[in-house]
Short mmCIF file of N, CA and C in Angstrom, two decimals:
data_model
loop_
_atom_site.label_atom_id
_atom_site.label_comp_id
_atom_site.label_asym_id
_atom_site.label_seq_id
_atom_site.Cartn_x
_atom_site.Cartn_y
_atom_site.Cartn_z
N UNK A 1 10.25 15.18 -16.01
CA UNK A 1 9.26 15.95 -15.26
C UNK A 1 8.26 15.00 -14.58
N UNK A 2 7.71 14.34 -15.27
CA UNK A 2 6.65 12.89 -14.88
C UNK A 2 7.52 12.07 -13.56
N UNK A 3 8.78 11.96 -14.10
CA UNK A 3 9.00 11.09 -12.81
C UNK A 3 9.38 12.16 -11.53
N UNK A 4 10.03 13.49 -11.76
CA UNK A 4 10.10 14.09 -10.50
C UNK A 4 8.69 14.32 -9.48
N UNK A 5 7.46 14.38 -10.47
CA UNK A 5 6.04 14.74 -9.67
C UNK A 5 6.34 13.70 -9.57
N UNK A 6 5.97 12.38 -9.41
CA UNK A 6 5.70 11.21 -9.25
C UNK A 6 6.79 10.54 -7.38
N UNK A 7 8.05 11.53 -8.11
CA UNK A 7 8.67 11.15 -6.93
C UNK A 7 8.47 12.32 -5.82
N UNK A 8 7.70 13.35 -5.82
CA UNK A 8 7.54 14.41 -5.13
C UNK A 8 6.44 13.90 -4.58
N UNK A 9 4.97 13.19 -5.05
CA UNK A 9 3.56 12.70 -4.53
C UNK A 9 4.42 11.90 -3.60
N UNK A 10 5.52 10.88 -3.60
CA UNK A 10 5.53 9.61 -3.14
C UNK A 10 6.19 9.85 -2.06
N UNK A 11 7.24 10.69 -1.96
CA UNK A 11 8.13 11.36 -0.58
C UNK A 11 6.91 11.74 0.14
N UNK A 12 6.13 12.69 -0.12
CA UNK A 12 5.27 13.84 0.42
C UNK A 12 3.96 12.67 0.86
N UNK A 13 3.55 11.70 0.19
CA UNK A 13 2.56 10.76 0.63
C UNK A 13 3.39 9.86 1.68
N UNK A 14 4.58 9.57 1.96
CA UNK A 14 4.93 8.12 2.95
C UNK A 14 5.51 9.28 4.36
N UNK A 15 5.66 10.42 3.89
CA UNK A 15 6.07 11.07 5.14
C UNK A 15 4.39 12.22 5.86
N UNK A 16 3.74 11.74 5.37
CA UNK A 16 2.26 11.79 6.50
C UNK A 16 2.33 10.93 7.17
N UNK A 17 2.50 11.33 8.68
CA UNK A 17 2.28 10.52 9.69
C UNK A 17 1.89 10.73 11.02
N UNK A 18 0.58 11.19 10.79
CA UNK A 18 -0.20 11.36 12.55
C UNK A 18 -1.07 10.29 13.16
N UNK A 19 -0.47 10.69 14.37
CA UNK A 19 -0.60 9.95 15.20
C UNK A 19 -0.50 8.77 15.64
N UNK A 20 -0.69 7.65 16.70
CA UNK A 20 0.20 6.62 16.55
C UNK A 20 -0.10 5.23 15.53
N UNK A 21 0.17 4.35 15.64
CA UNK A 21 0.04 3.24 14.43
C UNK A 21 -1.08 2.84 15.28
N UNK A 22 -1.25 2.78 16.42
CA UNK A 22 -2.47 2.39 16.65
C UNK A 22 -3.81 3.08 16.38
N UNK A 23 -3.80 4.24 16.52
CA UNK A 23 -4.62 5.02 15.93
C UNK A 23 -5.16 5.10 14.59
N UNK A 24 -4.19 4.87 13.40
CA UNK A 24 -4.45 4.76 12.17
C UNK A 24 -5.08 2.99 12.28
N UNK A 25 -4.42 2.66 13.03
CA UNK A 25 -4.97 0.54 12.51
C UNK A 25 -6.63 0.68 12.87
N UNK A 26 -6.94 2.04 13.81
CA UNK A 26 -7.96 1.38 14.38
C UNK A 26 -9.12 2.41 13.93
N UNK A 27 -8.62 3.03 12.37
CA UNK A 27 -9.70 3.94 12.05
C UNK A 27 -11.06 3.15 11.48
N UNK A 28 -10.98 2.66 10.81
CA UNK A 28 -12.20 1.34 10.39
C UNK A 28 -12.63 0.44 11.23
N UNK A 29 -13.97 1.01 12.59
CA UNK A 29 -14.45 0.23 13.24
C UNK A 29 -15.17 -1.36 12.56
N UNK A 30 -15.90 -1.03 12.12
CA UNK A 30 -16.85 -2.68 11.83
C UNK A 30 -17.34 -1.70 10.54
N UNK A 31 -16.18 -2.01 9.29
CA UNK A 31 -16.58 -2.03 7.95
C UNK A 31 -17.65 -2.82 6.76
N UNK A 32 -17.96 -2.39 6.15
CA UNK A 32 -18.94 -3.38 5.32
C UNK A 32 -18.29 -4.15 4.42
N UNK A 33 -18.94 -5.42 4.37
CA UNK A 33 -18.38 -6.52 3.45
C UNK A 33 -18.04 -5.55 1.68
N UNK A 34 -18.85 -4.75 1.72
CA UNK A 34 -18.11 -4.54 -0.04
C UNK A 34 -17.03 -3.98 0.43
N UNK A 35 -16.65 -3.28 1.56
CA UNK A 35 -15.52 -2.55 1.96
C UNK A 35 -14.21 -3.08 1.78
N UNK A 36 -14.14 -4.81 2.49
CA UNK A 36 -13.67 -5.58 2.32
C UNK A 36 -12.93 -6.12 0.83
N UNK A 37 -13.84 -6.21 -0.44
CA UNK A 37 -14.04 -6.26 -1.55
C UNK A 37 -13.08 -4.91 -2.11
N UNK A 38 -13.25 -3.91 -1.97
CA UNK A 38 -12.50 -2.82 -2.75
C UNK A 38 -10.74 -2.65 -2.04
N UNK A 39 -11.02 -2.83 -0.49
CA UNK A 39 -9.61 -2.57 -0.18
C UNK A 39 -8.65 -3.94 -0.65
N UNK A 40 -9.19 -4.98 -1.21
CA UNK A 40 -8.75 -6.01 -1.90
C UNK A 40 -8.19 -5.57 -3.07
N UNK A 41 -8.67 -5.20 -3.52
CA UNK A 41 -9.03 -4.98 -5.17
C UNK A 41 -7.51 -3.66 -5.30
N UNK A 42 -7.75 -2.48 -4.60
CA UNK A 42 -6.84 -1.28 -4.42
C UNK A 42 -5.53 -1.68 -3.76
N UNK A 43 -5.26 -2.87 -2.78
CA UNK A 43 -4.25 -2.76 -2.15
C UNK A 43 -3.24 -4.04 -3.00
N UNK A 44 -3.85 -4.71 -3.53
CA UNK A 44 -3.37 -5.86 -4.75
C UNK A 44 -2.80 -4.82 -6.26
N UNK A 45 -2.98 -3.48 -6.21
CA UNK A 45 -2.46 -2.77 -7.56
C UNK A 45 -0.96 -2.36 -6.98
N UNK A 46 -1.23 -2.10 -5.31
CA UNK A 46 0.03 -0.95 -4.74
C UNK A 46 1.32 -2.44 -5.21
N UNK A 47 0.59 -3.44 -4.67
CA UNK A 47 1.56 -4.55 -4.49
C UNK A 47 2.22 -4.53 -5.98
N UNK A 48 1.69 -4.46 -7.30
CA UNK A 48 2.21 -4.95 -8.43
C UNK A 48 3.19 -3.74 -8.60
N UNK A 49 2.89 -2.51 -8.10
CA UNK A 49 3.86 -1.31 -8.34
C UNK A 49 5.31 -1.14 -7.20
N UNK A 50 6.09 -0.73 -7.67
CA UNK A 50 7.29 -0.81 -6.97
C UNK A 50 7.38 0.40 -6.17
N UNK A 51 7.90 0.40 -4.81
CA UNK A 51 7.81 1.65 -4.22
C UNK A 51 6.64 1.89 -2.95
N UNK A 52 5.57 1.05 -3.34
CA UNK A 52 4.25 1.02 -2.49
C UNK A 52 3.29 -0.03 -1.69
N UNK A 53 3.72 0.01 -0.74
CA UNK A 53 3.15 -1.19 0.25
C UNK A 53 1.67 -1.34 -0.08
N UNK A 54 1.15 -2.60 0.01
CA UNK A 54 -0.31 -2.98 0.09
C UNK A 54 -0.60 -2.56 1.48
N UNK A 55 -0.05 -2.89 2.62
CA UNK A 55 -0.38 -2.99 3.98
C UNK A 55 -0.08 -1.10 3.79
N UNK A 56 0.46 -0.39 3.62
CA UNK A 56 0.26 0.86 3.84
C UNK A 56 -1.11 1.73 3.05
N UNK A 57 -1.29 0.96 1.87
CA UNK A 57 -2.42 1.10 1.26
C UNK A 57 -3.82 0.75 1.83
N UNK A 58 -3.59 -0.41 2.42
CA UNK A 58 -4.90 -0.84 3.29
C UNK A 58 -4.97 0.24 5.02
N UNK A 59 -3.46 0.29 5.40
CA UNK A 59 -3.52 1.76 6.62
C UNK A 59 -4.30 2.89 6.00
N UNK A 60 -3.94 3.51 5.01
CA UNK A 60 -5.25 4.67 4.62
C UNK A 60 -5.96 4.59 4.29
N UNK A 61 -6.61 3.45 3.73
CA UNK A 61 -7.93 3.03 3.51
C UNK A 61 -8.72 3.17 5.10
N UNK A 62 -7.87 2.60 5.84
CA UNK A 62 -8.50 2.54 7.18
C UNK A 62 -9.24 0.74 7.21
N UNK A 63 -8.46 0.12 6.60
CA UNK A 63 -8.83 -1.42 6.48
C UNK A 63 -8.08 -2.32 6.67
N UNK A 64 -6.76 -1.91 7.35
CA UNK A 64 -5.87 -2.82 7.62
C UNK A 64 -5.79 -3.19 9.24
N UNK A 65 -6.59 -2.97 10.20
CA UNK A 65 -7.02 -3.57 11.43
C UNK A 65 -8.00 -4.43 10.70
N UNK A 66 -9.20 -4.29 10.26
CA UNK A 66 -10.35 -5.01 9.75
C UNK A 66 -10.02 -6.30 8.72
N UNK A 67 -8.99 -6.00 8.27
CA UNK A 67 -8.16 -7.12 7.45
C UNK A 67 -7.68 -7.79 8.42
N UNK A 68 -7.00 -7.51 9.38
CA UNK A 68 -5.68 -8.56 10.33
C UNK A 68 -7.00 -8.69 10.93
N UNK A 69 -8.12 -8.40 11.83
CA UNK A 69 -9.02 -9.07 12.39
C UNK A 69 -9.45 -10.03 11.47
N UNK A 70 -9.40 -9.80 10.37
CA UNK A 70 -10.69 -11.10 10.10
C UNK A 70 -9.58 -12.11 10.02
N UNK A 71 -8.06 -12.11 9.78
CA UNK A 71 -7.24 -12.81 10.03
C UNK A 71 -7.26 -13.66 11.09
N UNK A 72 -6.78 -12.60 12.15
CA UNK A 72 -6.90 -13.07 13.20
C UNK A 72 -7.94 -14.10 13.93
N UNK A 73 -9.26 -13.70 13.25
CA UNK A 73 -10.79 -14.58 13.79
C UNK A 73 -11.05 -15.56 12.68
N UNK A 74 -10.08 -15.43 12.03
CA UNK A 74 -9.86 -16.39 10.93
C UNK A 74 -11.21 -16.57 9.98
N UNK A 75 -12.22 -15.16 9.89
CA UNK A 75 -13.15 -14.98 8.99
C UNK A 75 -13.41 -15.14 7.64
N UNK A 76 -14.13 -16.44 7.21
CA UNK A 76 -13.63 -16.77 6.08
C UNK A 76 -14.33 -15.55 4.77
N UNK A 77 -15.21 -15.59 5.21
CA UNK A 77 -16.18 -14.43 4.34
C UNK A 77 -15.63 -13.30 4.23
N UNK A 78 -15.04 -12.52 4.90
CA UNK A 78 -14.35 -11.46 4.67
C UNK A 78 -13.38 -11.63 4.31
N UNK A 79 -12.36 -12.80 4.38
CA UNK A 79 -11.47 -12.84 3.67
C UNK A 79 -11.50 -13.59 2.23
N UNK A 80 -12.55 -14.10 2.16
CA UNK A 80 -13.20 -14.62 1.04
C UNK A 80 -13.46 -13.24 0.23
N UNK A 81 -13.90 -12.68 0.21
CA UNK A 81 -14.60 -11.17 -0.16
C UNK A 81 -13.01 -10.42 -0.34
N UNK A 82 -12.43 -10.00 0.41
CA UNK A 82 -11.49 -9.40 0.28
C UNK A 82 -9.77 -10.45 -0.55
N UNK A 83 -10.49 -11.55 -1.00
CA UNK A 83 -9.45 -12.25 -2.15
C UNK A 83 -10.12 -12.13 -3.44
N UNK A 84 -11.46 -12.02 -3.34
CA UNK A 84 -12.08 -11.87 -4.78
C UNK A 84 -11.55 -10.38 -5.38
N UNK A 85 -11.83 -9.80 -4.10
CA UNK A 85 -11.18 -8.33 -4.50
C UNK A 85 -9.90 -7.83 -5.02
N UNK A 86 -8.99 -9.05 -4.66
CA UNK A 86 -7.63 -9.01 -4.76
C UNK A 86 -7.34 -9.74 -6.23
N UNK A 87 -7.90 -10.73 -6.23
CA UNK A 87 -8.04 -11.28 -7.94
C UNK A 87 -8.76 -10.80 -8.79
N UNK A 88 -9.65 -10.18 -8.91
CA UNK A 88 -10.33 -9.01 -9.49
C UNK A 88 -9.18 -7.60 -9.48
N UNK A 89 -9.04 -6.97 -8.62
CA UNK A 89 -7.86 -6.27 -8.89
C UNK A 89 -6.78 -6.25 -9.84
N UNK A 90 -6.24 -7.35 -9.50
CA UNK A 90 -4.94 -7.86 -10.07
C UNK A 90 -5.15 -8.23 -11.62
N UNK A 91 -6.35 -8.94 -11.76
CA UNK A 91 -6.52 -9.10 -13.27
C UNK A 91 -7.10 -7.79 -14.02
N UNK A 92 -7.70 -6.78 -13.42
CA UNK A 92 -7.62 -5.33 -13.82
C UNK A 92 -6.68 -4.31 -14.19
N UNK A 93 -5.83 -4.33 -13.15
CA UNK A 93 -5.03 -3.22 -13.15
C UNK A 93 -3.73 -3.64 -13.81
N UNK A 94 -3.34 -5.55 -13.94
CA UNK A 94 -2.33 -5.78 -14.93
C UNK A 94 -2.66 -5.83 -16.30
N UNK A 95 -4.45 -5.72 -16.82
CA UNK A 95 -4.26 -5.39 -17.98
C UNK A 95 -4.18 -4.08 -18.15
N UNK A 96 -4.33 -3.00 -17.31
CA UNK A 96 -4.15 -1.59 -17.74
C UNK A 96 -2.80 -1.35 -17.09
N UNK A 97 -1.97 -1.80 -16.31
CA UNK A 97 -0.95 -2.18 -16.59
C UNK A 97 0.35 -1.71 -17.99
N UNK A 98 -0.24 -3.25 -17.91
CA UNK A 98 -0.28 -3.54 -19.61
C UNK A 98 -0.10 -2.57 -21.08
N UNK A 99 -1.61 -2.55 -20.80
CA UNK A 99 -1.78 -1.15 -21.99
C UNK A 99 -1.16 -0.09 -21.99
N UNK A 100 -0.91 0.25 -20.43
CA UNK A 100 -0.20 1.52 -20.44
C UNK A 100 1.69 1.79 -20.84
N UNK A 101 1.83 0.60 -20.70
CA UNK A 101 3.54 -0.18 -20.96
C UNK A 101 3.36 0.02 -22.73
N UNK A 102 2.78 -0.59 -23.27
CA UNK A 102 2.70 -0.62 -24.48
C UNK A 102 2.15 0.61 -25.62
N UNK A 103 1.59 1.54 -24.66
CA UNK A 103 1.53 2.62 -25.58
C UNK A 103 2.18 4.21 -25.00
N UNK A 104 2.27 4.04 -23.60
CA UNK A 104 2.83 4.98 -23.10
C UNK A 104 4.42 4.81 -22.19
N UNK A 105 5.47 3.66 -22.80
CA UNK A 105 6.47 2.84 -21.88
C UNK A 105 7.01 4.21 -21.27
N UNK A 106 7.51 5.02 -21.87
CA UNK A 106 8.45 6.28 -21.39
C UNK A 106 8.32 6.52 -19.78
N UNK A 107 7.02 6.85 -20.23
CA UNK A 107 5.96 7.61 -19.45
C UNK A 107 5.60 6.71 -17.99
N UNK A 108 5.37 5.86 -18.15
CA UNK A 108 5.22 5.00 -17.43
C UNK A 108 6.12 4.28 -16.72
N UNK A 109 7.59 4.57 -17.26
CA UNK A 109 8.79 3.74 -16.65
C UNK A 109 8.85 4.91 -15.47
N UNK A 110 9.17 5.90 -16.27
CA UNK A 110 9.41 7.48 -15.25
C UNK A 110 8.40 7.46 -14.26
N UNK A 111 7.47 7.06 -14.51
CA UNK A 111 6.58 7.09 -12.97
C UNK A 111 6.95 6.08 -12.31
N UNK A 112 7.67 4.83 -11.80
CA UNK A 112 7.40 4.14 -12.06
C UNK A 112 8.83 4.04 -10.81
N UNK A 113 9.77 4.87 -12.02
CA UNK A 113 11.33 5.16 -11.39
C UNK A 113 11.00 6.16 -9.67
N UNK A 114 9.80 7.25 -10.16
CA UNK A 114 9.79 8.02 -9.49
C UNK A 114 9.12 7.31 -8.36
N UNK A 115 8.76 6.79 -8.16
CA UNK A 115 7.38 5.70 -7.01
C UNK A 115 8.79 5.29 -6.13
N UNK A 116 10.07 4.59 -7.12
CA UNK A 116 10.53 4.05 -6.11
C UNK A 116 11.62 4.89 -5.60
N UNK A 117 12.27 6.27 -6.40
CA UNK A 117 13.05 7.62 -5.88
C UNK A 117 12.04 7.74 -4.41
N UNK A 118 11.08 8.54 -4.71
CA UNK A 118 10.09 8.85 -3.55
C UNK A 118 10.20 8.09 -1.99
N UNK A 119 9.92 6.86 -2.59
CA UNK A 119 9.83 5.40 -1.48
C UNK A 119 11.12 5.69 -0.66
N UNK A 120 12.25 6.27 -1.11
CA UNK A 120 13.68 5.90 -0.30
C UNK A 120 13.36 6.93 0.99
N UNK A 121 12.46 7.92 0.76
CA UNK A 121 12.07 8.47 2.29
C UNK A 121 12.22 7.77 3.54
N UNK A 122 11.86 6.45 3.49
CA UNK A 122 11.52 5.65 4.37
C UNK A 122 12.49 4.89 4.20
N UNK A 123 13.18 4.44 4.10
CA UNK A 123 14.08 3.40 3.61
C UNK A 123 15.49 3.71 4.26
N UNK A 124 16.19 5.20 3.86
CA UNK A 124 17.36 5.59 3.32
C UNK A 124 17.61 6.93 3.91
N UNK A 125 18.37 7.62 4.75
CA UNK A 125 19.46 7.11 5.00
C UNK A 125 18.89 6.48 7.04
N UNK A 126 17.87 6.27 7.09
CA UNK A 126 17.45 6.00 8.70
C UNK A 126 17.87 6.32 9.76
N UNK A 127 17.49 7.70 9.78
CA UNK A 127 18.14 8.34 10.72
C UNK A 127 18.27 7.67 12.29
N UNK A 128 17.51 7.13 12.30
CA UNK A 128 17.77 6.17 13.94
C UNK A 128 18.37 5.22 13.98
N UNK A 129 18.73 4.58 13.05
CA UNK A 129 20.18 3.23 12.44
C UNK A 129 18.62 2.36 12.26
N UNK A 130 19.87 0.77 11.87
CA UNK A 130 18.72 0.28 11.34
C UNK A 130 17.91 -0.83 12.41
N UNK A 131 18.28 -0.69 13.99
CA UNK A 131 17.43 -0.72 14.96
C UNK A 131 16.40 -0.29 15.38
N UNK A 132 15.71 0.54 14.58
CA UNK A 132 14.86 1.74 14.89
C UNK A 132 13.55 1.42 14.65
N UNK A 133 12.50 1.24 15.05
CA UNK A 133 11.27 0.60 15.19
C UNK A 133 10.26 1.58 14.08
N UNK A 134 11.13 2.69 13.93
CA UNK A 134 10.60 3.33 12.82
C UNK A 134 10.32 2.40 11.22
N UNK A 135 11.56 1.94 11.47
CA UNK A 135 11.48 1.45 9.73
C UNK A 135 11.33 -0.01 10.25
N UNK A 136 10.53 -0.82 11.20
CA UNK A 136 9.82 -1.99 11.51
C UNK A 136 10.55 -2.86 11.93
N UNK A 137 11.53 -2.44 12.69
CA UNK A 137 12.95 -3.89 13.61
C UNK A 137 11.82 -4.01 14.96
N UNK A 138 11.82 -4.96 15.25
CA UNK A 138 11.70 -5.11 16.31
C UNK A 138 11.97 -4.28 17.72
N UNK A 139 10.87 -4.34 19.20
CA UNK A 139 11.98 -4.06 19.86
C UNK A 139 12.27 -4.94 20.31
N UNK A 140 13.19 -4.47 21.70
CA UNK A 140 13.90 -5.28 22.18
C UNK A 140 13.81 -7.13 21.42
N UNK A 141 15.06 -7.63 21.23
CA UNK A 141 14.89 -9.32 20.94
C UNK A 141 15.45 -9.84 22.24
#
């Protein structure tokens, strides 16, 4: 049961999709430095879980233009800020992680299974082949 909800949130969460990618990159005009700090922290947990992009995690945050900018402007402070967030994260959520493996494994595998059932939305069977700019090929090479 745990892993079918789990794989029902995860279908039903990767198949929201309005409007164009530019639109979503460009919902977070000029965010605040703690902003920076948390979408670190949240998009470093998606990464340790199977099934869930960081970079799609930072798209609904609305912090993944504000991330590739400070990239791009090669901002060290914000990306300074947004690695503390990411190592802070990571040493958080793998000890609860952790805990949760060790007292709840069942439970936690089944979600776990279900994250990455869910995920094949996107993945599997691609309805446009696997040229399709949908699932991130390039165009034209």
């Amino acid at each position: 049961l745990v892993l079918l909800g789990a794989a029902a949130v995860t279908f039903v969460v990767l198949g929201l999709r309005e409007g164009t990618s530019d639109d979503v990159v460009a919902q977070t005009a000029d965010p605040a430095i703690w902003a920076f700090f948390g979408a670190g922290a949240i998009a470093i947990c998606a990464m340790i879980l199977p099934g869930i992009s960081g970079s799609f995690i930072l798209v609904m945050l609305g912090m993944y233009g504000p991330v590739l900018g400070a990239v791009t402007d090669r901002d060290v402070v914000s990306l300074g800020v947004f690695l503390v967030g990411a190592v802070i994260g990571l040493a958080l959520f793998s000890q609860a992680l952790h805990w949760a493996l060790n007292r709840h494994y069942d439970t936690v595998m089944a979600v776990l299974i279900g994250l990455m059932l869910g995920s094949m939305r996107v993945l599997w069977p691609w309805p446009d082949g696997v040229d399709s700019t949908a699932i991130g090929a390039p165009e034209g090479t």
